[in-house]
XYZ file of N, CA, C and O in Angstrom:
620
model
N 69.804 113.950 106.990
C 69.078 113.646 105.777
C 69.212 114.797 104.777
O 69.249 114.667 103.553
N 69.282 115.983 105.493
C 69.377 117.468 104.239
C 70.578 116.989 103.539
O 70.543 116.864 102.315
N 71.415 116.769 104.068
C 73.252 116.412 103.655
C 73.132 115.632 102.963
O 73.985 115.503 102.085
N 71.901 114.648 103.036
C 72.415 113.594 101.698
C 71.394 114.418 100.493
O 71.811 114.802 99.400
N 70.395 114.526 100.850
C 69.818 115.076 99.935
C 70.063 115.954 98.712
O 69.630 115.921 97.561
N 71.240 117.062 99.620
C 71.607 117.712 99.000
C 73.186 117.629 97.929
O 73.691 118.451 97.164
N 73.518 116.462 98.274
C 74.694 115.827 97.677
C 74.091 115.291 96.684
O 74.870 115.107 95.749
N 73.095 114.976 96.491
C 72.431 113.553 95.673
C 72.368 114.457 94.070
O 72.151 115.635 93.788
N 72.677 113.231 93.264
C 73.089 114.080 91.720
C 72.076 113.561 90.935
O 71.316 114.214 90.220
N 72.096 111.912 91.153
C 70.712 111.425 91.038
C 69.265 111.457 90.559
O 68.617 110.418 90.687
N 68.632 112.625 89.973
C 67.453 112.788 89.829
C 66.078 111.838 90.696
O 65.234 112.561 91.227
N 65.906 110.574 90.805
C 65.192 110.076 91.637
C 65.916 109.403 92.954
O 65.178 108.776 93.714
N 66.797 109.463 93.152
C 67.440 109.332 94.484
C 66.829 110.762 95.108
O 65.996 110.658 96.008
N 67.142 111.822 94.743
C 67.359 113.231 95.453
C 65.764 113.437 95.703
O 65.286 114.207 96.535
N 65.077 112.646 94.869
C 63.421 113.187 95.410
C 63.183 111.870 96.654
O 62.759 111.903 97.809
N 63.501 111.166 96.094
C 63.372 110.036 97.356
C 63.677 110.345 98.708
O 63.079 109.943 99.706
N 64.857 111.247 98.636
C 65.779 111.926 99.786
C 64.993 112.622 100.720
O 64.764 112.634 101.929
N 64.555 113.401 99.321
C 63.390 114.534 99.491
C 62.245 114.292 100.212
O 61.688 115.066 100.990
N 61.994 113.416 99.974
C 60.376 112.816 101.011
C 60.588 112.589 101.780
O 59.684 112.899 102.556
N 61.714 111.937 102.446
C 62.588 111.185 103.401
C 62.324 112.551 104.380
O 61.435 112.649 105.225
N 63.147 113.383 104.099
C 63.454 114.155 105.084
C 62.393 115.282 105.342
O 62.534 115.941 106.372
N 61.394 115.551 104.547
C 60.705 116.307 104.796
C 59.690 115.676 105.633
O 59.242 116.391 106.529
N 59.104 114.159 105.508
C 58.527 113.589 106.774
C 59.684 113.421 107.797
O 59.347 112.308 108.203
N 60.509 113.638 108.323
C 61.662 113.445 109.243
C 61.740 114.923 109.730
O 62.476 115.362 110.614
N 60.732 115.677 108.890
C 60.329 117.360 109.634
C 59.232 117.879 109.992
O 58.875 119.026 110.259
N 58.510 116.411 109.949
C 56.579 116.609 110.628
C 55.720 116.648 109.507
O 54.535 116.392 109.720
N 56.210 117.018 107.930
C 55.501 117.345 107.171
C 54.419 115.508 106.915
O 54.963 114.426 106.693
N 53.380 115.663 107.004
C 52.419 114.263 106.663
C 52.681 113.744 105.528
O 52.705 114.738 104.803
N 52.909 112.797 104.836
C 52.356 112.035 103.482
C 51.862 113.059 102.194
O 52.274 113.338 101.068
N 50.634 113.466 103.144
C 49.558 114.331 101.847
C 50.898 115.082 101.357
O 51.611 114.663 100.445
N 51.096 116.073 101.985
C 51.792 116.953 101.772
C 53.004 117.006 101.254
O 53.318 117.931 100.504
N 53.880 115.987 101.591
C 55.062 115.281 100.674
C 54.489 115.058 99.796
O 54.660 115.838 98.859
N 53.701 114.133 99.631
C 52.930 113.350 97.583
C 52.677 114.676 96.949
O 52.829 114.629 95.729
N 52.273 116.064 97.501
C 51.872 117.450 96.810
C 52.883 117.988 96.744
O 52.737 118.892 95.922
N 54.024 117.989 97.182
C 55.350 118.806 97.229
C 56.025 118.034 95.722
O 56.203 118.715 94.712
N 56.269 116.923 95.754
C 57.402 116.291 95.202
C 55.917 115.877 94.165
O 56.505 115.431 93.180
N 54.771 115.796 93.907
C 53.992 115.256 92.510
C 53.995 114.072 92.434
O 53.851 113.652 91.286
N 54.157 112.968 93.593
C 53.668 111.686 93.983
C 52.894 111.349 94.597
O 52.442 111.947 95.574
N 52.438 109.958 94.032
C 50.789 109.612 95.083
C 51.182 109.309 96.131
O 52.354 108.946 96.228
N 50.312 109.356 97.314
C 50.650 109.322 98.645
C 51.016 107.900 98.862
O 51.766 107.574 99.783
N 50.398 106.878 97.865
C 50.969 105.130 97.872
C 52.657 104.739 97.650
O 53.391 103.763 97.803
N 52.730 105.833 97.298
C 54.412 106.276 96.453
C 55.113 106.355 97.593
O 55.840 105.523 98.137
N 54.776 107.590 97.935
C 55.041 108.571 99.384
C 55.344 107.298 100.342
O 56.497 107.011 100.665
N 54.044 106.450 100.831
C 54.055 105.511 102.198
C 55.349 104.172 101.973
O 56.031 103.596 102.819
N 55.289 104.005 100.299
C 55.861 102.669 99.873
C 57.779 103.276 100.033
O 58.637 102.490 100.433
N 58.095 104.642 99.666
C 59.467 105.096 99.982
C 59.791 104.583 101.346
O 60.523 103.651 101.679
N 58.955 105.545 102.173
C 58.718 105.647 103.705
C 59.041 104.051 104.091
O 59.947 103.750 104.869
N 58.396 103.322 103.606
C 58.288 102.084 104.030
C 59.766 101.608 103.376
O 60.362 101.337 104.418
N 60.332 101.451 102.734
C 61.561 100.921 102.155
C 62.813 101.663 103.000
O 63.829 101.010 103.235
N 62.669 103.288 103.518
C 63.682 103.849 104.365
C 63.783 103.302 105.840
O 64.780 103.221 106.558
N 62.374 102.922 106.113
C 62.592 102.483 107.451
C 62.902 101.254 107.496
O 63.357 101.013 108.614
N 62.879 100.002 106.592
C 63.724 98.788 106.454
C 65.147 98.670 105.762
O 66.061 97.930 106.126
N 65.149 99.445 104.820
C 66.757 99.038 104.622
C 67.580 100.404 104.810
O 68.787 100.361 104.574
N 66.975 101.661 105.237
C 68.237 102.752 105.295
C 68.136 103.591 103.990
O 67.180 103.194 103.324
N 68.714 104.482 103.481
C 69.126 105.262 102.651
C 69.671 104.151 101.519
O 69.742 104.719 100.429
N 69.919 103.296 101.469
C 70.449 101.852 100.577
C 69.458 101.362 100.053
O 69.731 100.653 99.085
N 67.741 101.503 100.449
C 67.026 101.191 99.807
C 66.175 102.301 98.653
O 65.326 102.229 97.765
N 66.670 102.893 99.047
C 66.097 104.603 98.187
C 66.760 104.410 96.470
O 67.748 103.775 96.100
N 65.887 105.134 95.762
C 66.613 105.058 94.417
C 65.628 104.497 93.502
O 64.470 104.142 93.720
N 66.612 104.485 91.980
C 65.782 103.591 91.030
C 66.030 103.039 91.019
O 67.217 103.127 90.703
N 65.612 101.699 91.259
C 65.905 100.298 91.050
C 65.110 99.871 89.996
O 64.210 99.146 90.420
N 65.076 100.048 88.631
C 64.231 99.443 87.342
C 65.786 98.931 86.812
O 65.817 98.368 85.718
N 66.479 99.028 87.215
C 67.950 99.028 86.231
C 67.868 97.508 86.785
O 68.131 96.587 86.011
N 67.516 97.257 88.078
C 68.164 96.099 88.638
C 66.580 94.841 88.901
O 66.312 94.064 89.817
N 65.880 95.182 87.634
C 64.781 94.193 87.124
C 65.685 93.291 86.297
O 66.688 93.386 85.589
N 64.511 92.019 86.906
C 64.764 90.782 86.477
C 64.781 90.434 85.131
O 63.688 90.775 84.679
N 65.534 89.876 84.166
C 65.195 89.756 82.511
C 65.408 91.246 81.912
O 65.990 91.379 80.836
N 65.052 92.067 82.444
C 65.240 93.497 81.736
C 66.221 93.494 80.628
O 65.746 93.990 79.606
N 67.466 93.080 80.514
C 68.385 92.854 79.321
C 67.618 92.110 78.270
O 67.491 92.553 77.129
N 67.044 90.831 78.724
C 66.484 89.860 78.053
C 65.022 90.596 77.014
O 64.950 90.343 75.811
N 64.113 91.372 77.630
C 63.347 92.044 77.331
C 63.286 93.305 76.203
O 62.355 93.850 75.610
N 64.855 93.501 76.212
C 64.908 94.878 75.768
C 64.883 94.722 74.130
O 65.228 93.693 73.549
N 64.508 95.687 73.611
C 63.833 95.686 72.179
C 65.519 95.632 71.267
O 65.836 94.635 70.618
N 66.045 96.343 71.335
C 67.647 96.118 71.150
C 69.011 96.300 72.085
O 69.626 97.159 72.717
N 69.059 94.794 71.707
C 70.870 94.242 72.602
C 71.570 95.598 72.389
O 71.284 96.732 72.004
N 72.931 94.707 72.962
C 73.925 96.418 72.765
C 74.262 96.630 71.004
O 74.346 97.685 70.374
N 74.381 95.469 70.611
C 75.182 95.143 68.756
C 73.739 96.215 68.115
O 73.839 97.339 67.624
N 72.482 95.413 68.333
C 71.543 96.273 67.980
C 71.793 97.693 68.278
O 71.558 98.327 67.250
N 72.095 98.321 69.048
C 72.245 99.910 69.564
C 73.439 100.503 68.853
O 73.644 101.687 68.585
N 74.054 99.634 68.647
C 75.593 99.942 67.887
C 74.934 99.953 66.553
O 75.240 101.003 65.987
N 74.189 99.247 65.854
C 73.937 99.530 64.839
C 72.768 100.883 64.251
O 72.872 101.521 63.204
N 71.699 101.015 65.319
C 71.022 102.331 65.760
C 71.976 103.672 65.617
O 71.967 104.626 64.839
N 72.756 103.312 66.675
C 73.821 104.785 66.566
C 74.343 104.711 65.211
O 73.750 105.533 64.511
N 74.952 104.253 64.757
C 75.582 103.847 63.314
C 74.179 104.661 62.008
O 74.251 105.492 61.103
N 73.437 104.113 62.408
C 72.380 104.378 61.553
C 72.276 106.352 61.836
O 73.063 107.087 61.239
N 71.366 106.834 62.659
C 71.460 107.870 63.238
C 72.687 108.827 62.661
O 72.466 110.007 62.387
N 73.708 108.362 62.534
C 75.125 109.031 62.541
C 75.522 109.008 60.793
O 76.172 109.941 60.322
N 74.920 107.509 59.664
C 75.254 108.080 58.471
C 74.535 108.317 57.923
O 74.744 109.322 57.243
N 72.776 107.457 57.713
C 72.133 107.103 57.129
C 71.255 108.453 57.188
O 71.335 109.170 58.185
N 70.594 108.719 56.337
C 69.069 109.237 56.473
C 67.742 109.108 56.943
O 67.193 108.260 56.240
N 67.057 109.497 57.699
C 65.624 109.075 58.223
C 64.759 108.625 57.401
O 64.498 109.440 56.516
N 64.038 107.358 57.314
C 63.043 107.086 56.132
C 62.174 108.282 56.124
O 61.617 108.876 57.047
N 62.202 108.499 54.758
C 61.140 109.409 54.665
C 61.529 111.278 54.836
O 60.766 112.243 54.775
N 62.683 111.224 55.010
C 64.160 112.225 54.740
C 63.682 113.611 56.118
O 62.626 113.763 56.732
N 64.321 113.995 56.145
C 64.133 115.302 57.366
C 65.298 114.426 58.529
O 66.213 113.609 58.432
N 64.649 115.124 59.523
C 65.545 114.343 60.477
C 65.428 113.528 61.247
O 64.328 113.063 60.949
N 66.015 112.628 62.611
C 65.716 111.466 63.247
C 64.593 112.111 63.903
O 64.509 113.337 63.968
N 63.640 111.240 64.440
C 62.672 111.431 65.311
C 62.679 110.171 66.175
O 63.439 109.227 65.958
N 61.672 110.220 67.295
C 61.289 108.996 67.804
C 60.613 108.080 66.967
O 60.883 106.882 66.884
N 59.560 108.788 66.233
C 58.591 107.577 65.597
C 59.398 107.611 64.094
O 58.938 107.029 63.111
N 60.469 108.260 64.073
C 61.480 107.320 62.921
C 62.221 105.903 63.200
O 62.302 104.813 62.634
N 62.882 106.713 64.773
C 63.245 104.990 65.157
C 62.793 104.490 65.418
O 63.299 103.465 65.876
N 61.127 104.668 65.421
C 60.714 103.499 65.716
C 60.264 102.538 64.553
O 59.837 101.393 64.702
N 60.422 103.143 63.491
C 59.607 102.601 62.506
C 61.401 101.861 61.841
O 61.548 100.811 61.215
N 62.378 102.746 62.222
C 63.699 101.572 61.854
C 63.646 100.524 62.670
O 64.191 99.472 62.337
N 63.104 100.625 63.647
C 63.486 99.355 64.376
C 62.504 98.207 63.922
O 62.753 97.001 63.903
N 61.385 98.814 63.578
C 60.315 97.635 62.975
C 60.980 96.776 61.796
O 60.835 95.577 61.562
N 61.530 97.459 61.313
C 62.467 96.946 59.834
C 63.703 96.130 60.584
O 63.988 94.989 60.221
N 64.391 96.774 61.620
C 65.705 95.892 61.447
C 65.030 94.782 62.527
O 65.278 93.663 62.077
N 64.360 94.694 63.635
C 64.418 93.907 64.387
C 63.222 92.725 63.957
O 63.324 91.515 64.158
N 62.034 93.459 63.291
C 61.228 92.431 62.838
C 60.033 92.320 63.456
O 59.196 91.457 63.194
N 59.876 93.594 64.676
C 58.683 93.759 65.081
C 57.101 94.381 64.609
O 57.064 95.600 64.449
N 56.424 93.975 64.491
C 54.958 94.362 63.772
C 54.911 95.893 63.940
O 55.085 96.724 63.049
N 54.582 96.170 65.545
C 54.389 97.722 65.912
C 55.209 97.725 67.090
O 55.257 96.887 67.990
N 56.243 99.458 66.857
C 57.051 99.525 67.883
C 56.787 101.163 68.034
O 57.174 101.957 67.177
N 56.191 101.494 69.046
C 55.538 102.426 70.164
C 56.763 103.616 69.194
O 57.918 103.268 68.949
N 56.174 105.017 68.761
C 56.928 106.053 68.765
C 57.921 106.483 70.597
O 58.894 107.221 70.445
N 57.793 106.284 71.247
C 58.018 106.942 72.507
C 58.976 105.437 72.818
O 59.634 105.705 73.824
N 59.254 104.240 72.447
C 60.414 103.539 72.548
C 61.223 103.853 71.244
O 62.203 103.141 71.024
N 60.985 104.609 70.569
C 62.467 105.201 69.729
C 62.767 106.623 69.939
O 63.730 107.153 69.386
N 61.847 107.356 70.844
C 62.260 108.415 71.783
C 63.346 108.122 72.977
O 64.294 108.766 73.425
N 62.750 106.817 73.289
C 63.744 106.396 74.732
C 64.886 105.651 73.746
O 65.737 106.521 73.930
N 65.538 104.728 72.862
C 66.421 104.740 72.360
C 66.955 105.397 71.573
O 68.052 104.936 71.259
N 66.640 106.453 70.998
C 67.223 107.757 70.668
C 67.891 108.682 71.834
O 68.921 109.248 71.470
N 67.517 108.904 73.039
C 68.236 108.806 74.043
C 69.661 107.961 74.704
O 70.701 108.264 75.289
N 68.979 106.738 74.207
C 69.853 105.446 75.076
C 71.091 105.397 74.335
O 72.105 105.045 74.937
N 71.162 105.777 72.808
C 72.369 105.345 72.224
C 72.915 107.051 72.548
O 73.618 107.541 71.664
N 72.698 107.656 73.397
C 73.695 108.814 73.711
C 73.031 110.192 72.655
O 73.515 111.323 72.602
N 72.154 109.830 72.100
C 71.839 111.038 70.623
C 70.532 112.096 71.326
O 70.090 111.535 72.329
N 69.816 113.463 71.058
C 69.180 114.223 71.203
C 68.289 114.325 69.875
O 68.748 114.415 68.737
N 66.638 114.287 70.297
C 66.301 114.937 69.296
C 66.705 115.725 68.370
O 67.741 116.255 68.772
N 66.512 115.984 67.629
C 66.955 117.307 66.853
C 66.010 118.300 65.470
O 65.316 117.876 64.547
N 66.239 119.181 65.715
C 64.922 119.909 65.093
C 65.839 121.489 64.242
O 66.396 122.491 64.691
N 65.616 121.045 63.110
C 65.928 122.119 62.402
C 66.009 123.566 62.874
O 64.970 123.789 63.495
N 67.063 125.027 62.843
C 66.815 126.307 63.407
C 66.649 126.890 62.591
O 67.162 127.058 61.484
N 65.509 127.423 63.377
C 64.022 128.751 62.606
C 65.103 129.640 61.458
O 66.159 130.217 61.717
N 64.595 129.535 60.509
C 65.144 130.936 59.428
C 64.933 132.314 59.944
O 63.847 132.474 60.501
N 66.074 133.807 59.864
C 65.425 134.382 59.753
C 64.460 134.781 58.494
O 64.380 134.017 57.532
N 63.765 135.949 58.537
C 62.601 136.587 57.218
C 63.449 137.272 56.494
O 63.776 138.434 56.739
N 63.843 136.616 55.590
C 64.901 137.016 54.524
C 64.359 138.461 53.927
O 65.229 139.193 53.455
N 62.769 139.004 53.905
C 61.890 139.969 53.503
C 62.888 141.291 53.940
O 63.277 142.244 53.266
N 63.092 140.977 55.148
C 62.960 142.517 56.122
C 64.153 143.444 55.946
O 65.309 143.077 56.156
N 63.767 144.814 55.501
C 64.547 145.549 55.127
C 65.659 145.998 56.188
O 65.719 145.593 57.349
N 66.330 146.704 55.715
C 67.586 147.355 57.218
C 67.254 148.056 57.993
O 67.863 148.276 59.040
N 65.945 148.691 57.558
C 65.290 149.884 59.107
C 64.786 149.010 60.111
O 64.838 149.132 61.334
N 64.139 147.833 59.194
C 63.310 147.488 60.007
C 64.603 146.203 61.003
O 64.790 146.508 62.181
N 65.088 145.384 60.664
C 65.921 144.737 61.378
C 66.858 146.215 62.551
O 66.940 145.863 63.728
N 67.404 147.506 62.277
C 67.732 147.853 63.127
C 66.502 148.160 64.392
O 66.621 148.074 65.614
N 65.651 148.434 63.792
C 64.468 148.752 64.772
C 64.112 147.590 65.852
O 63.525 147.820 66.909
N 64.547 146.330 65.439
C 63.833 145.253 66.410
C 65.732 145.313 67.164
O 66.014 144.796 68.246
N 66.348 145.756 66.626
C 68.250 145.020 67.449
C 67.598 146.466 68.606
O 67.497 145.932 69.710
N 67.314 147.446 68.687
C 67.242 148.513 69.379
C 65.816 147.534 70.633
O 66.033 146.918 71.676
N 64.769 147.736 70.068
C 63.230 147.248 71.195
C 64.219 146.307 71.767
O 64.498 146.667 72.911
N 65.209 144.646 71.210
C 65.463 143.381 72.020
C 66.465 143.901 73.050
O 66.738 143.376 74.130
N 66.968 145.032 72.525
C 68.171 144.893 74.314
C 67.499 145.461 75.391
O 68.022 145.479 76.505
């Protein structure tokens, strides 16, 4: 179990792994759900899925929900047009993309009333893009003693 664990690239496979094998080393439930920051219902329901289907049942499986395509706030054409957007256009309201920018584009292109800031965080993600946040100025003020004085204290 260490061997897979430690192969696993995964992010929730490798904690799944993780519980796996650390009860497979005496450690109880409690103590797995406190190690890894899952409830112990979490903990028993893994446990319970390793001992019926194997290491094959471990993982995220939200990808492989029912309708989930059907559900999703934008198709792929929609996301193509997101990225598109993101890449020429300007953010309403000018600065840069945010989540609760896309979310408030998506209210416009798709036609929804209210669309959650934190689902144009997760499709600002999905079309491949990163937040992004302007870098700090330096203090244009500061004379040359004083800029050599801080290059000397930072090393």
């Amino acid at each position: 179990m260490e061997g897979l664990y430690r192969k696993a690239t995964d992010p929730v496979l490798r904690t799944h792994l993780l519980m796996v094998w650390r009860m497979s080393l005496g450690d109880s439930i409690r103590e797995v759900a406190r190690t890894v920051g899952y409830s112990e219902k979490w903990v028993r329901e893994i446990a319970r899925r390793y001992e019926s289907e194997g290491a094959e049942g471990l993982g995220d499986r939200r990808h492989a929900n029912p309708g989930a395509k059907e559900r999703a706030l934008l198709n792929e054409e929609g996301q193509a047009r997101l990225r598109q957007a993101l890449l020429k256009e300007a953010p309403p309201g000018g600065g840069m993309w945010s989540g609760p920018k896309v979310a408030r584009w998506m209210e416009r292109e798709i036609g929804i009333e209210k669309v959650h800031a934190q689902r144009g965080w997760e499709y600002l993600r999905k079309v491949g893009m990163s937040p992004q946040v302007p870098r700090p100025s330096n203090a244009q003020g500061a004379d040359s003693s004083e800029k050599e004085a801080f290059k000397k204290v930072s090393r």
